[in-house]
Coordinates of C-alpha atoms in Angstrom, one line a residue:
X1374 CA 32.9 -15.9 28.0
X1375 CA 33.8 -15.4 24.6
X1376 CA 35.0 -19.4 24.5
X1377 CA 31.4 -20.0 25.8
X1378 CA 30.3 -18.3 22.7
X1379 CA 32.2 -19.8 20.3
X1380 CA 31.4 -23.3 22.1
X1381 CA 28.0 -23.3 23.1
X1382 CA 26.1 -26.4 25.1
X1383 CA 26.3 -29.5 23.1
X1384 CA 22.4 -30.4 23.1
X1385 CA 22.5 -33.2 22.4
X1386 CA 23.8 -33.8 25.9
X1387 CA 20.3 -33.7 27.4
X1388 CA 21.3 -36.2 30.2
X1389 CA 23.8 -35.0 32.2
X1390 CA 27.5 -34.4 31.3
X1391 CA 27.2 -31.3 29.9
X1392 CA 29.7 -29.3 32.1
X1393 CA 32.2 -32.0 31.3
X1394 CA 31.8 -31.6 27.8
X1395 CA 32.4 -28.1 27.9
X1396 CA 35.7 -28.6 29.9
X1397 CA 37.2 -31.3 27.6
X1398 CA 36.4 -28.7 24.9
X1399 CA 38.1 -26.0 26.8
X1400 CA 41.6 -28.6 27.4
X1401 CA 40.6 -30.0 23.9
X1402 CA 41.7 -26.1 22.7
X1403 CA 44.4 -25.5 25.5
X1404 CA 42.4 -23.3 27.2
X1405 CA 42.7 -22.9 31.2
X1406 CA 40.3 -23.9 33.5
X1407 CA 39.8 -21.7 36.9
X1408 CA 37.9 -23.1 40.3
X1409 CA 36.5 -19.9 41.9
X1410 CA 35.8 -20.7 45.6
X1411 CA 33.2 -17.9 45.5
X1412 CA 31.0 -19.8 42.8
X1413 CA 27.9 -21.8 44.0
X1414 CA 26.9 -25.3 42.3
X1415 CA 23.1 -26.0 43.5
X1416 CA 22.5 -30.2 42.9
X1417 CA 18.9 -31.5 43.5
X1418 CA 19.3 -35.3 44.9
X1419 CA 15.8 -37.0 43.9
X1420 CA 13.4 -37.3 46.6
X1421 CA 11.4 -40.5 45.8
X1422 CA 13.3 -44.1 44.5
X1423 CA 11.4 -43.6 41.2
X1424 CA 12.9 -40.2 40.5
X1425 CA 16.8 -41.3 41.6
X1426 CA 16.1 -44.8 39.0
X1427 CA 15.2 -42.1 36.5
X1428 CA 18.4 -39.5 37.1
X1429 CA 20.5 -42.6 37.3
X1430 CA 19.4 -43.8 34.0
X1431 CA 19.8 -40.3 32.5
X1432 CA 23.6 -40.1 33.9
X1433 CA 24.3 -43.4 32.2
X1434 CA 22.8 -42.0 28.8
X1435 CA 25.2 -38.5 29.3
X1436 CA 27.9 -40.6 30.1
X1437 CA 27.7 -43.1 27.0
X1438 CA 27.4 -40.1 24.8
X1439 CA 30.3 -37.8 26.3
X1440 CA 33.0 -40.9 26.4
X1441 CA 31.8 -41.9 23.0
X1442 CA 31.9 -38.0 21.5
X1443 CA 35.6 -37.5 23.1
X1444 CA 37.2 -40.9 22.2
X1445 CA 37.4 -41.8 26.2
X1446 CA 38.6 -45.7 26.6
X1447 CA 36.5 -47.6 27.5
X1448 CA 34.1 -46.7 25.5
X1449 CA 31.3 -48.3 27.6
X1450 CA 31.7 -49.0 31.4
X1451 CA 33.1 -52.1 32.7
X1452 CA 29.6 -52.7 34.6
X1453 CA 27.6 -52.4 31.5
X1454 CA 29.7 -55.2 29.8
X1455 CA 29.0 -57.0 32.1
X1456 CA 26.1 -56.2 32.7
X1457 CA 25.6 -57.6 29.0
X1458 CA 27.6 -60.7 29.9
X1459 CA 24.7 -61.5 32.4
X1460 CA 21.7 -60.3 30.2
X1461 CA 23.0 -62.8 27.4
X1462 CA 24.2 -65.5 29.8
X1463 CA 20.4 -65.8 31.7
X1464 CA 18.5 -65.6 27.7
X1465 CA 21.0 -67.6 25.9
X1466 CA 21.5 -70.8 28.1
X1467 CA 18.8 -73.3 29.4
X1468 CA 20.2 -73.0 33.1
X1469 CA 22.9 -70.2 34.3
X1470 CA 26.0 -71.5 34.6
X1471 CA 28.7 -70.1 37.4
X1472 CA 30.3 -68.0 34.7
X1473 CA 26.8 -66.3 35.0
X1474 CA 27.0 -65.9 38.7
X1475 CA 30.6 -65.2 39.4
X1476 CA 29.5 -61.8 36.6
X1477 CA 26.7 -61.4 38.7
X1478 CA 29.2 -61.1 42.1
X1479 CA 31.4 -58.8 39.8
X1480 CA 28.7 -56.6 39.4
X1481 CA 27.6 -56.6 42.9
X1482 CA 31.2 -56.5 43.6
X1483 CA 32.3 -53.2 41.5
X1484 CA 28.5 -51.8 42.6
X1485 CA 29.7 -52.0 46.3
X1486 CA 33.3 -51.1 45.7
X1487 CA 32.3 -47.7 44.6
X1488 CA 30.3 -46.8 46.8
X1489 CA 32.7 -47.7 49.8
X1490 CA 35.5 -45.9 47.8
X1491 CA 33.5 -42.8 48.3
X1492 CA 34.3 -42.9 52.2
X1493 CA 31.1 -41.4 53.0
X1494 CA 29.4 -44.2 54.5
X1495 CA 30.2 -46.8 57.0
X1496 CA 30.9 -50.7 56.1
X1497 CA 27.5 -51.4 57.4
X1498 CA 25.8 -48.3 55.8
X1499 CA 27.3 -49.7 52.9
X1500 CA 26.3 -53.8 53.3
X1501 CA 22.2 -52.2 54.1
X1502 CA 22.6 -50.0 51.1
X1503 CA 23.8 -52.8 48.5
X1504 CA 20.7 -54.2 46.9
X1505 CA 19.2 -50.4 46.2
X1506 CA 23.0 -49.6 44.7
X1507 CA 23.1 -52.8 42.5
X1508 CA 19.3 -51.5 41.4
X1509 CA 20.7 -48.5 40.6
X1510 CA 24.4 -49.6 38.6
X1511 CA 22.1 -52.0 36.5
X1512 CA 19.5 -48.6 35.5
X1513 CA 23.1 -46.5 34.9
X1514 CA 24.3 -49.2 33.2
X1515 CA 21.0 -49.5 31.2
X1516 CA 20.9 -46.1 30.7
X1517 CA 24.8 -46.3 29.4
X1518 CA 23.8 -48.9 26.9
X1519 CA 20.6 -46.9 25.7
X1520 CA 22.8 -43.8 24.9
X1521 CA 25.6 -45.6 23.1
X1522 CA 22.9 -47.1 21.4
X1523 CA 21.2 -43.2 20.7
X1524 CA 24.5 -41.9 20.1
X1525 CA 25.6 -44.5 17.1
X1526 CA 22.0 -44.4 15.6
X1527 CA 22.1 -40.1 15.8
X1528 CA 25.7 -40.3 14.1
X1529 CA 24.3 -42.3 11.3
X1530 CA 21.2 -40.8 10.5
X1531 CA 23.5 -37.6 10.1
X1532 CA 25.9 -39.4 8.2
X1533 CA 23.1 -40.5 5.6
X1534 CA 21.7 -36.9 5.5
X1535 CA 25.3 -35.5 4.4
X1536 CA 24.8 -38.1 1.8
X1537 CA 21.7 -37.0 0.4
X1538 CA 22.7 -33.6 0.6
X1539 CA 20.2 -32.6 3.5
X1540 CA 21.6 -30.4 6.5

């Protein structure tokens, strides 16, 4: 408890991530971590599409700003950059090109992958599932992108008030 104290919530981890945080902290300062079978971790799973596109998005901001605050390699996901890839491919040239859609298969690709990796659902649970997964990797990824973005711009704006002398 008295590590709790002394480490509080990081808040500006309003998006998810914030648990994690507060472990890497705790290994950060050699401190031990204990799993109590008796503990109880309630998760609400979004009930509409709308609200899982918005959680999504919110896990990709928490996720850009814990692996950016910690130093974790990459820095941003392997799906956002490509993710990017794509993006800049479909503005910057006249008609996509198959580097364009063999990044496009990637993503779909990865997208897929991880959800098979789980083991949860079947192959064919999985192949029905994969254009409302892809929708969702591109809003984490989005989200991702958004909060590296957030994180950089919150880091200088602090970095120019320590320069003028504000707190």
């Amino acid at each position: 408890r008295s590590f709790l104290v002394d480490n509080p919530f990081d808040e500006q981890l309003k998006y998810y991530a914030d648990e994690t945080d507060i472990c890497e902290r705790a290994l950060e300062q050699k401190k031990r971590i204990y799993f109590s079978p008796a503990s109880k971790v309630v998760h609400f799973h979004r009930s509409t599409f709308s609200g899982a596109v918005k959680q999504r998005f919110g896990i990709g901001v928490g996720n850009a700003h814990f692996r950016l605050k910690h130093g974790k390699i990459p820095p941003i996901s392997i799906k956002s950059i490509i993710l990017l890839c794509i993006v800049f491919g479909l503005i910057f040239e006249s008609s996509p090109k198959v580097s364009t859609y063999f990044l496009v298969a990637l993503f779909v690709g990865i997208a897929v992958f991880e959800d098979a990796r789980s083991g949860v659902k079947t192959v064919m649970q999985v192949i029905i599932s994969i254009p409302g997964r892809v929708l969702l990797a591109v809003v984490d990824s989005a989200g991702y992108i958004y909060g590296a973005f957030k994180y950089f711009i919150t880091i200088y704006g602090h970095t120019k008030n320590q320069e003028r002398g504000a707190v």
